[in-house]
């Protein structure tokens, strides 16, 4: 069953025995929980598109391991074109969901672990790569959803993992047994865990001598013994518990993050892909980060498409769409959003083949892509809020809009142009509210800042990836400090 349908995927989640907490209570049926379900629907869209005639070329591909059809989210990139398709797929999915669809971290992690394990084995003769291939075949065969688990909680930020007062601030190996390892720690801000079958654990930063126990990559089922998931609070989340479908803005789709606790989790050797090779942590982190920084050049422009559409619609409803300053602001939103998409595509086109055989994107351009994301999405939100007007944050509730006494006032006084019903304006404002500071805001704002690494992480990589000696040499030659080039020579 290589390509699950959306329904088969959702049904498969019902079999998981997650140890999950939400708002202080244990959740026994996450699939039908109204706060969680929108995020499940968003992941389900990644399964749905694989069966849609017009999207299947983007959402499905063939396995580099078996040649069988696989969902792109479980695939290895076999060419630069595959990475281009990844970005196009992400844009399309975001257009359909207007939020994070959560499955990219796993895809990017799969590709990074695949190439890094190959290089660890080349140096040490370890069996990680073959193990990883076997695990990935299992994932592909069952079309599982894999959650990439990288971000450690990190404790005191200026201390290395092994120097922390509490050794559990970074996930680490606490015991090596004949059948496997035992790991402990926690991963923060984990996108989509509740909707995933498997977690792919990776180290979060560069590791040095003394940090060997923190150099661990492995696969853990989300419902393994010792795993506890604590659901992250989101802006306006309890609106999902209310009657009606307007106030939540994006009724069908959302995303989520968890604080994932790994309390003495046993991992059999066949699921261990790095165990103590501290010097390879940076390779894994940088390759993953590069892939995921590219990914934002797909999903954010897709959400941007919806945000721009909502903003233009509100300008229509307010009767100001043709005003010069409104057109200029909307053009600016489009320009910023398409720049992100251009960056996402560029790092794919400039990709290269790793020794393991899969393709890696261009790290400089991927970091430029994500760094732009940390700024442009905020500017796009600012312009959207500017055009939408203050009512975006002050609208009465749907209950008031429907109320037998005050409803008529809300209907009368929140009307824009006469030909558009107030309810349409209400719904569009609510959608924009969800994306700018409501339940979907994390997908476009905070995640744009911190997801796949905070802005400074990209600046460090941009500096590291720059050949400054070359740039200075170019300048010296043209300035006449070095010998000038003879154009006729
Ligand atoms: Fe995918 Fe974007 Fe969500 Fe990351 S933030 S998992 S790239 S949709
Ligand atoms: Fe993310």
Short mmCIF file of C-alpha atoms and ligand atoms in Angstrom, two decimals:
data_model
loop_
_atom_site.label_atom_id
_atom_site.label_comp_id
_atom_site.label_asym_id
_atom_site.label_seq_id
_atom_site.Cartn_x
_atom_site.Cartn_y
_atom_site.Cartn_z
CA UNK A 1 0.00 0.00 0.00
CA UNK A 2 2.54 2.63 -1.06
CA UNK A 3 0.23 5.63 -1.44
CA UNK A 4 -2.33 6.02 1.30
CA UNK A 5 -5.43 8.08 0.68
CA UNK A 6 -6.22 10.91 3.09
CA UNK A 7 -8.85 8.73 4.72
CA UNK A 8 -6.52 5.76 5.09
CA UNK A 9 -3.96 8.06 6.65
CA UNK A 10 -6.43 9.46 9.18
CA UNK A 11 -7.66 5.94 9.99
CA UNK A 12 -4.08 4.80 10.53
CA UNK A 13 -3.63 7.49 13.20
CA UNK A 14 -6.46 5.93 15.19
CA UNK A 15 -4.26 2.89 15.84
CA UNK A 16 -1.57 4.95 17.59
CA UNK A 17 -1.53 4.81 21.38
CA UNK A 18 -0.13 8.28 21.99
CA UNK A 19 0.62 9.50 25.46
CA UNK A 20 -0.67 13.00 24.76
CA UNK A 21 -1.66 15.92 26.97
CA UNK A 22 -3.60 19.00 25.88
CA UNK A 23 -4.73 21.82 28.16
CA UNK A 24 -3.83 19.75 31.20
CA UNK A 25 -5.77 16.66 30.21
CA UNK A 26 -4.81 13.35 28.69
CA UNK A 27 -6.20 12.97 25.17
CA UNK A 28 -7.38 9.49 24.25
CA UNK A 29 -8.85 10.32 20.83
CA UNK A 30 -6.72 13.00 19.16
CA UNK A 31 -8.15 12.34 15.70
CA UNK A 32 -11.59 13.62 16.66
CA UNK A 33 -10.44 16.33 19.05
CA UNK A 34 -11.70 19.69 17.72
CA UNK A 35 -8.51 21.53 18.68
CA UNK A 36 -6.25 18.94 17.03
CA UNK A 37 -8.30 17.87 14.01
CA UNK A 38 -7.52 20.88 11.77
CA UNK A 39 -3.83 20.01 12.00
CA UNK A 40 -4.58 16.40 11.04
CA UNK A 41 -6.56 17.65 8.07
CA UNK A 42 -3.59 19.72 6.90
CA UNK A 43 -1.32 16.66 6.89
CA UNK A 44 -4.07 14.63 5.23
CA UNK A 45 -3.87 17.07 2.32
CA UNK A 46 -0.33 15.77 1.62
CA UNK A 47 -1.90 12.34 1.11
CA UNK A 48 -4.85 13.67 -0.88
CA UNK A 49 -2.70 15.46 -3.44
CA UNK A 50 -0.83 12.26 -4.25
CA UNK A 51 -4.11 10.94 -5.66
CA UNK A 52 -5.18 14.09 -7.50
CA UNK A 53 -4.57 13.97 -11.25
CA UNK A 54 -3.32 17.56 -11.45
CA UNK A 55 -1.04 17.29 -8.40
CA UNK A 56 0.22 13.70 -8.50
CA UNK A 57 3.34 14.64 -10.45
CA UNK A 58 4.34 16.91 -7.57
CA UNK A 59 3.01 14.92 -4.62
CA UNK A 60 4.16 11.46 -5.68
CA UNK A 61 7.36 10.13 -7.20
CA UNK A 62 9.29 6.88 -7.40
CA UNK A 63 11.44 5.54 -4.62
CA UNK A 64 15.20 5.77 -5.09
CA UNK A 65 15.40 2.61 -2.97
CA UNK A 66 12.77 0.37 -4.54
CA UNK A 67 11.54 2.12 -7.69
CA UNK A 68 7.97 1.88 -6.37
CA UNK A 69 5.63 4.89 -6.15
CA UNK A 70 6.06 6.92 -2.96
CA UNK A 71 4.68 10.08 -1.53
CA UNK A 72 7.21 12.87 -2.12
CA UNK A 73 7.34 13.54 1.60
CA UNK A 74 8.97 10.13 2.10
CA UNK A 75 11.25 10.37 -0.91
CA UNK A 76 14.94 10.92 -1.49
CA UNK A 77 15.73 13.73 -3.90
CA UNK A 78 17.15 12.08 -7.01
CA UNK A 79 17.79 15.28 -8.97
CA UNK A 80 17.67 19.05 -8.71
CA UNK A 81 14.30 18.77 -10.44
CA UNK A 82 13.01 16.76 -7.48
CA UNK A 83 13.85 19.65 -5.18
CA UNK A 84 12.13 22.08 -7.55
CA UNK A 85 9.04 19.87 -7.38
CA UNK A 86 9.28 19.83 -3.61
CA UNK A 87 9.00 23.62 -3.49
CA UNK A 88 6.15 23.66 -6.00
CA UNK A 89 4.32 21.01 -4.00
CA UNK A 90 4.78 23.00 -0.79
CA UNK A 91 3.37 26.11 -2.40
CA UNK A 92 0.37 24.19 -3.68
CA UNK A 93 -0.30 22.57 -0.32
CA UNK A 94 -0.09 25.91 1.46
CA UNK A 95 -2.51 27.43 -1.05
CA UNK A 96 -4.98 24.69 -0.14
CA UNK A 97 -4.50 24.83 3.64
CA UNK A 98 -3.16 28.34 4.46
CA UNK A 99 -1.07 26.82 7.22
CA UNK A 100 1.83 24.52 7.95
CA UNK A 101 1.08 21.00 6.71
CA UNK A 102 3.81 19.64 8.99
CA UNK A 103 5.28 16.87 6.89
CA UNK A 104 8.32 18.63 5.40
CA UNK A 105 10.55 18.33 8.46
CA UNK A 106 10.44 14.57 8.08
CA UNK A 107 11.19 14.73 4.34
CA UNK A 108 14.11 17.09 4.86
CA UNK A 109 15.39 15.01 7.79
CA UNK A 110 15.18 11.80 5.75
CA UNK A 111 17.39 13.30 3.06
CA UNK A 112 19.91 14.72 5.52
CA UNK A 113 20.21 11.49 7.53
CA UNK A 114 20.50 9.46 4.33
CA UNK A 115 23.56 11.35 3.08
CA UNK A 116 25.18 11.84 6.49
CA UNK A 117 24.97 8.18 7.51
CA UNK A 118 26.70 7.31 4.25
CA UNK A 119 29.59 9.57 5.16
CA UNK A 120 29.82 8.32 8.75
CA UNK A 121 30.01 4.75 7.47
CA UNK A 122 32.72 5.71 4.97
CA UNK A 123 34.87 6.97 7.80
CA UNK A 124 34.12 4.42 10.51
CA UNK A 125 32.76 1.34 8.71
CA UNK A 126 29.56 1.59 10.77
CA UNK A 127 26.27 0.07 9.54
CA UNK A 128 24.10 3.20 9.87
CA UNK A 129 23.38 3.82 6.21
CA UNK A 130 22.09 0.31 5.49
CA UNK A 131 19.95 0.45 8.62
CA UNK A 132 18.56 3.79 7.57
CA UNK A 133 17.73 2.50 4.11
CA UNK A 134 15.84 -0.44 5.64
CA UNK A 135 13.90 1.85 7.98
CA UNK A 136 13.09 4.21 5.11
CA UNK A 137 11.85 1.31 2.97
CA UNK A 138 9.50 0.42 5.83
CA UNK A 139 8.31 4.04 6.01
CA UNK A 140 7.79 4.20 2.24
CA UNK A 141 6.06 0.83 2.06
CA UNK A 142 3.55 1.90 4.71
CA UNK A 143 3.39 5.56 3.61
CA UNK A 144 3.97 6.68 7.18
CA UNK A 145 4.12 10.27 8.30
CA UNK A 146 7.56 11.04 9.74
CA UNK A 147 8.15 13.92 12.09
CA UNK A 148 11.67 15.37 12.04
CA UNK A 149 12.73 15.91 15.64
CA UNK A 150 15.70 18.24 15.91
CA UNK A 151 15.20 21.19 18.28
CA UNK A 152 16.42 20.39 21.78
CA UNK A 153 15.18 22.45 24.70
CA UNK A 154 18.80 23.69 25.10
CA UNK A 155 18.82 24.86 28.75
CA UNK A 156 21.55 27.44 29.36
CA UNK A 157 22.29 28.60 25.85
CA UNK A 158 25.95 29.49 26.35
CA UNK A 159 26.89 26.00 27.54
CA UNK A 160 27.58 22.88 25.49
CA UNK A 161 25.25 19.89 26.02
CA UNK A 162 27.73 18.07 28.25
CA UNK A 163 28.30 21.20 30.39
CA UNK A 164 24.65 21.76 31.34
CA UNK A 165 23.67 21.61 35.02
CA UNK A 166 20.93 19.20 33.94
CA UNK A 167 22.30 16.66 31.44
CA UNK A 168 18.85 16.19 29.88
CA UNK A 169 18.71 19.63 28.23
CA UNK A 170 19.78 17.91 25.01
CA UNK A 171 18.60 14.45 23.99
CA UNK A 172 21.33 11.98 24.83
CA UNK A 173 22.24 8.34 25.14
CA UNK A 174 21.94 7.22 28.74
CA UNK A 175 22.68 3.53 28.17
CA UNK A 176 24.10 1.29 25.49
CA UNK A 177 22.69 -2.24 25.66
CA UNK A 178 23.24 -5.34 23.57
CA UNK A 179 19.89 -4.83 21.82
CA UNK A 180 19.96 -1.04 21.46
CA UNK A 181 20.27 2.28 23.25
CA UNK A 182 18.26 4.19 25.82
CA UNK A 183 17.77 7.93 25.20
CA UNK A 184 16.51 10.73 27.41
CA UNK A 185 15.74 14.42 26.94
CA UNK A 186 13.10 16.55 25.26
CA UNK A 187 12.51 18.16 21.89
CA UNK A 188 10.72 21.52 21.82
CA UNK A 189 8.41 23.09 19.22
CA UNK A 190 7.97 19.80 17.38
CA UNK A 191 5.77 20.33 14.37
CA UNK A 192 3.12 17.71 13.66
CA UNK A 193 4.11 15.01 16.18
CA UNK A 194 0.54 14.04 17.02
CA UNK A 195 -0.17 13.46 13.32
CA UNK A 196 2.95 11.35 12.76
CA UNK A 197 3.69 7.66 13.07
CA UNK A 198 7.42 8.03 13.48
CA UNK A 199 9.89 10.57 14.84
CA UNK A 200 13.31 10.95 13.27
CA UNK A 201 15.54 12.16 16.08
CA UNK A 202 18.55 14.31 15.14
CA UNK A 203 21.06 16.39 17.10
CA UNK A 204 20.36 20.09 17.19
CA UNK A 205 23.79 21.73 16.96
CA UNK A 206 27.49 21.34 16.41
CA UNK A 207 28.96 18.90 18.93
CA UNK A 208 32.51 18.69 20.20
CA UNK A 209 34.69 16.24 22.07
CA UNK A 210 32.98 15.37 25.32
CA UNK A 211 29.51 15.61 23.74
CA UNK A 212 29.58 12.10 22.21
CA UNK A 213 26.52 10.91 24.11
CA UNK A 214 24.54 13.73 22.51
CA UNK A 215 25.46 12.65 18.99
CA UNK A 216 22.41 10.51 18.42
CA UNK A 217 20.08 10.03 15.49
CA UNK A 218 17.41 7.36 15.54
CA UNK A 219 13.82 6.57 14.65
CA UNK A 220 11.22 6.30 17.40
CA UNK A 221 7.51 5.55 16.98
CA UNK A 222 5.45 8.44 18.32
CA UNK A 223 3.69 6.03 20.67
CA UNK A 224 6.83 4.26 21.95
CA UNK A 225 7.13 3.58 25.68
CA UNK A 226 8.63 6.60 27.44
CA UNK A 227 7.37 9.19 24.91
CA UNK A 228 5.07 11.90 26.26
CA UNK A 229 3.65 14.61 24.01
CA UNK A 230 2.49 17.93 25.45
CA UNK A 231 0.45 19.93 22.97
CA UNK A 232 1.50 23.54 22.41
CA UNK A 233 -0.91 26.38 23.09
CA UNK A 234 -1.90 28.44 20.08
CA UNK A 235 -3.45 31.82 19.68
CA UNK A 236 -7.27 31.60 19.81
CA UNK A 237 -7.15 27.78 20.07
CA UNK A 238 -10.30 27.50 22.20
CA UNK A 239 -12.31 29.25 19.47
CA UNK A 240 -12.28 25.80 17.88
CA UNK A 241 -14.47 24.59 20.75
CA UNK A 242 -17.16 27.18 20.05
CA UNK A 243 -20.24 26.67 17.90
CA UNK A 244 -20.17 28.23 14.45
CA UNK A 245 -17.43 28.33 11.84
CA UNK A 246 -16.63 32.01 11.36
CA UNK A 247 -14.58 33.09 14.37
CA UNK A 248 -11.89 30.45 13.92
CA UNK A 249 -11.16 31.89 10.47
CA UNK A 250 -9.66 28.80 8.89
CA UNK A 251 -12.18 26.21 10.00
CA UNK A 252 -10.71 23.13 8.34
CA UNK A 253 -6.95 23.52 8.61
CA UNK A 254 -4.30 24.30 11.19
CA UNK A 255 -1.03 23.02 12.54
CA UNK A 256 0.46 22.17 15.89
CA UNK A 257 3.65 21.78 17.84
CA UNK A 258 4.46 19.61 20.83
CA UNK A 259 6.93 19.53 23.65
CA UNK A 260 8.13 15.96 23.19
CA UNK A 261 9.46 14.18 26.25
CA UNK A 262 11.75 11.19 25.75
CA UNK A 263 12.00 9.59 29.16
CA UNK A 264 14.36 6.64 28.95
CA UNK A 265 13.13 5.51 25.54
CA UNK A 266 14.61 2.25 24.32
CA UNK A 267 15.67 2.26 20.66
CA UNK A 268 16.72 -1.04 19.04
CA UNK A 269 19.98 -0.93 17.08
CA UNK A 270 18.24 -1.31 13.72
CA UNK A 271 16.70 2.13 14.34
CA UNK A 272 19.94 3.86 15.41
CA UNK A 273 21.64 5.96 12.71
CA UNK A 274 24.26 7.87 14.68
CA UNK A 275 25.64 6.91 18.05
CA UNK A 276 28.53 8.96 19.35
CA UNK A 277 30.09 10.35 16.13
CA UNK A 278 30.06 13.92 17.46
CA UNK A 279 31.99 15.44 14.53
CA UNK A 280 29.21 14.43 12.12
CA UNK A 281 26.50 16.29 14.04
CA UNK A 282 27.27 19.53 12.21
CA UNK A 283 27.03 17.87 8.80
CA UNK A 284 23.61 16.48 9.67
CA UNK A 285 22.41 19.76 11.17
CA UNK A 286 23.59 21.89 8.25
CA UNK A 287 22.22 19.59 5.58
CA UNK A 288 18.87 19.35 7.29
CA UNK A 289 18.76 23.09 7.96
CA UNK A 290 19.57 23.85 4.34
CA UNK A 291 16.77 21.62 3.07
CA UNK A 292 14.30 23.05 5.52
CA UNK A 293 15.33 26.65 4.89
CA UNK A 294 14.56 25.97 1.26
CA UNK A 295 11.18 24.50 2.22
CA UNK A 296 10.07 27.87 3.56
CA UNK A 297 10.48 29.20 0.03
CA UNK A 298 7.58 26.91 -0.88
CA UNK A 299 5.12 26.98 2.01
CA UNK A 300 5.34 30.67 2.88
CA UNK A 301 4.60 31.92 -0.67
CA UNK A 302 1.65 29.50 -0.74
CA UNK A 303 0.22 30.92 2.48
CA UNK A 304 1.11 34.35 1.07
CA UNK A 305 -1.10 33.65 -1.95
CA UNK A 306 -4.07 33.16 0.36
CA UNK A 307 -3.15 36.20 2.45
CA UNK A 308 -2.83 38.40 -0.62
CA UNK A 309 -6.13 37.06 -1.94
CA UNK A 310 -7.85 37.79 1.37
CA UNK A 311 -6.36 41.28 1.52
CA UNK A 312 -7.38 42.15 -2.04
CA UNK A 313 -10.87 40.81 -1.33
CA UNK A 314 -11.19 43.00 1.75
CA UNK A 315 -10.07 45.99 -0.30
CA UNK A 316 -12.85 45.08 -2.78
CA UNK A 317 -15.38 44.76 0.02
CA UNK A 318 -14.31 48.16 1.40
CA UNK A 319 -14.54 49.75 -2.05
CA UNK A 320 -10.89 50.84 -2.12
CA UNK A 321 -9.31 48.21 -4.35
CA UNK A 322 -8.52 50.69 -7.14
CA UNK A 323 -6.95 53.34 -4.88
CA UNK A 324 -3.34 53.90 -5.94
CA UNK A 325 -1.84 53.30 -2.49
CA UNK A 326 -3.80 50.05 -2.05
CA UNK A 327 -2.64 48.74 -5.43
CA UNK A 328 0.92 49.69 -4.55
CA UNK A 329 0.77 47.86 -1.22
CA UNK A 330 -0.73 44.75 -2.77
CA UNK A 331 1.94 44.81 -5.48
CA UNK A 332 4.54 45.05 -2.72
CA UNK A 333 3.04 42.02 -0.97
CA UNK A 334 3.21 40.06 -4.21
CA UNK A 335 6.77 41.17 -4.88
CA UNK A 336 7.93 40.06 -1.42
CA UNK A 337 6.13 36.74 -1.60
CA UNK A 338 7.40 35.90 -5.09
CA UNK A 339 10.93 36.78 -3.98
CA UNK A 340 10.66 34.04 -1.36
CA UNK A 341 9.47 31.59 -4.00
CA UNK A 342 12.31 32.62 -6.30
CA UNK A 343 14.80 31.91 -3.50
CA UNK A 344 13.21 28.50 -2.82
CA UNK A 345 13.52 27.54 -6.48
CA UNK A 346 17.01 28.96 -6.84
CA UNK A 347 18.55 26.78 -4.13
CA UNK A 348 16.99 23.73 -5.78
CA UNK A 349 18.36 24.56 -9.23
CA UNK A 350 21.83 25.14 -7.75
CA UNK A 351 21.79 21.80 -5.91
CA UNK A 352 24.45 19.09 -5.98
CA UNK A 353 24.68 15.33 -5.66
CA UNK A 354 25.96 13.95 -2.36
CA UNK A 355 28.28 10.92 -2.26
CA UNK A 356 25.28 8.87 -1.06
CA UNK A 357 23.51 9.66 -4.34
CA UNK A 358 20.67 11.95 -3.28
CA UNK A 359 20.70 15.68 -3.97
CA UNK A 360 21.38 18.57 -1.63
CA UNK A 361 20.26 22.14 -2.24
CA UNK A 362 22.60 25.12 -2.41
CA UNK A 363 23.32 26.08 1.19
CA UNK A 364 24.06 29.75 0.59
CA UNK A 365 20.84 30.32 -1.32
CA UNK A 366 18.79 28.24 1.13
CA UNK A 367 20.01 30.40 3.98
CA UNK A 368 19.29 33.57 2.02
CA UNK A 369 15.81 32.16 1.34
CA UNK A 370 15.04 31.54 4.99
CA UNK A 371 16.59 34.80 6.11
CA UNK A 372 14.26 36.67 3.77
CA UNK A 373 11.39 34.65 5.24
CA UNK A 374 12.26 35.97 8.72
CA UNK A 375 11.56 39.48 7.42
CA UNK A 376 9.25 39.44 4.43
CA UNK A 377 6.36 37.54 5.99
CA UNK A 378 6.20 40.14 8.75
CA UNK A 379 6.11 42.93 6.20
CA UNK A 380 3.42 41.10 4.23
CA UNK A 381 1.35 40.75 7.43
CA UNK A 382 1.89 44.44 8.18
CA UNK A 383 0.58 45.43 4.77
CA UNK A 384 -2.36 43.02 5.07
CA UNK A 385 -3.31 44.50 8.44
CA UNK A 386 -2.88 48.01 7.05
CA UNK A 387 -5.32 47.33 4.21
CA UNK A 388 -7.79 45.26 6.24
CA UNK A 389 -8.25 47.99 8.83
CA UNK A 390 -8.49 47.91 12.62
CA UNK A 391 -11.74 45.95 12.51
CA UNK A 392 -9.50 42.92 11.93
CA UNK A 393 -8.79 42.93 15.65
CA UNK A 394 -12.04 44.31 17.02
CA UNK A 395 -14.81 42.36 15.28
CA UNK A 396 -17.70 41.20 17.45
CA UNK A 397 -18.13 37.44 17.69
CA UNK A 398 -20.14 35.24 15.37
CA UNK A 399 -22.58 34.76 18.26
CA UNK A 400 -23.26 38.51 18.24
CA UNK A 401 -23.56 38.51 14.47
CA UNK A 402 -26.21 35.78 14.75
CA UNK A 403 -27.85 37.24 17.85
CA UNK A 404 -31.62 37.93 17.73
CA UNK A 405 -31.23 41.37 19.32
CA UNK A 406 -27.81 42.83 18.35
CA UNK A 407 -27.24 40.79 15.17
CA UNK A 408 -29.03 43.36 13.01
CA UNK A 409 -26.68 46.11 14.22
CA UNK A 410 -23.58 44.05 13.50
CA UNK A 411 -24.94 43.21 10.07
CA UNK A 412 -25.80 46.83 9.28
CA UNK A 413 -22.69 48.56 10.61
CA UNK A 414 -20.04 46.10 9.46
CA UNK A 415 -21.16 46.30 5.85
CA UNK A 416 -18.79 47.64 3.25
CA UNK A 417 -19.92 48.04 -0.37
CA UNK A 418 -23.68 47.37 -0.73
CA UNK A 419 -23.38 44.45 -3.12
CA UNK A 420 -21.28 42.30 -0.76
CA UNK A 421 -23.11 40.70 2.18
CA UNK A 422 -21.69 41.54 5.60
CA UNK A 423 -21.16 37.85 6.23
CA UNK A 424 -18.65 37.63 3.36
CA UNK A 425 -16.65 40.51 4.83
CA UNK A 426 -16.91 38.89 8.24
CA UNK A 427 -15.58 35.59 6.95
CA UNK A 428 -12.72 37.16 5.04
CA UNK A 429 -11.68 39.26 8.02
CA UNK A 430 -11.76 36.14 10.18
CA UNK A 431 -9.59 34.22 7.73
CA UNK A 432 -7.05 37.03 7.66
CA UNK A 433 -7.22 37.27 11.44
CA UNK A 434 -6.40 33.56 11.70
CA UNK A 435 -3.37 33.96 9.44
CA UNK A 436 -1.99 37.16 10.95
CA UNK A 437 -2.53 36.62 14.66
CA UNK A 438 -5.09 33.87 15.20
CA UNK A 439 -4.80 30.09 15.18
CA UNK A 440 -2.74 29.88 11.97
CA UNK A 441 -0.43 32.78 12.80
CA UNK A 442 2.39 30.54 13.96
CA UNK A 443 2.57 29.07 10.46
CA UNK A 444 3.30 32.45 8.90
CA UNK A 445 4.85 34.55 11.66
CA UNK A 446 6.68 32.90 14.58
CA UNK A 447 7.63 29.91 12.49
CA UNK A 448 9.01 32.26 9.84
CA UNK A 449 11.25 33.71 12.50
CA UNK A 450 12.37 30.61 14.38
CA UNK A 451 11.44 27.55 12.32
CA UNK A 452 14.48 25.94 10.65
CA UNK A 453 16.67 28.22 12.74
CA UNK A 454 16.50 31.80 13.98
CA UNK A 455 17.82 34.69 11.83
CA UNK A 456 21.32 34.64 13.31
CA UNK A 457 21.74 30.97 12.38
CA UNK A 458 21.31 31.95 8.73
CA UNK A 459 23.70 34.89 9.05
CA UNK A 460 26.37 32.55 10.41
CA UNK A 461 25.85 30.17 7.49
CA UNK A 462 25.76 32.99 4.95
CA UNK A 463 29.10 34.22 6.26
CA UNK A 464 30.55 30.71 6.29
CA UNK A 465 29.40 29.91 2.76
CA UNK A 466 30.86 33.14 1.33
CA UNK A 467 34.18 33.07 -0.52
CA UNK A 468 35.29 36.46 0.75
CA UNK A 469 38.83 36.03 -0.52
CA UNK A 470 37.44 35.74 -4.05
CA UNK A 471 35.26 38.83 -3.65
CA UNK A 472 38.19 40.87 -2.34
CA UNK A 473 40.42 39.63 -5.13
CA UNK A 474 37.82 40.73 -7.70
CA UNK A 475 37.73 44.18 -6.16
CA UNK A 476 41.54 44.50 -5.89
CA UNK A 477 42.00 43.66 -9.55
CA UNK A 478 39.47 46.23 -10.75
CA UNK A 479 40.78 48.86 -8.32
CA UNK A 480 44.23 48.42 -9.79
CA UNK A 481 45.75 47.15 -6.54
CA UNK A 482 46.34 43.74 -8.15
CA UNK A 483 47.33 43.50 -11.80
CA UNK A 484 44.46 44.58 -14.09
CA UNK A 485 42.92 42.09 -16.49
CA UNK A 486 43.95 42.42 -20.14
CA UNK A 487 40.69 42.03 -22.06
CA UNK A 488 42.51 41.37 -25.30
CA UNK A 489 44.82 38.78 -23.77
FE1 LIG B 1 6.53 22.40 5.80
FE2 LIG B 1 6.49 25.02 5.98
FE3 LIG B 1 5.44 23.54 7.91
FE4 LIG B 1 8.08 23.61 7.65
S1 LIG B 1 6.75 25.35 8.16
S2 LIG B 1 6.79 21.78 7.92
S3 LIG B 1 8.27 23.82 5.42
S4 LIG B 1 4.73 23.69 5.80
FE1 LIG B 2 8.72 24.61 10.30
#
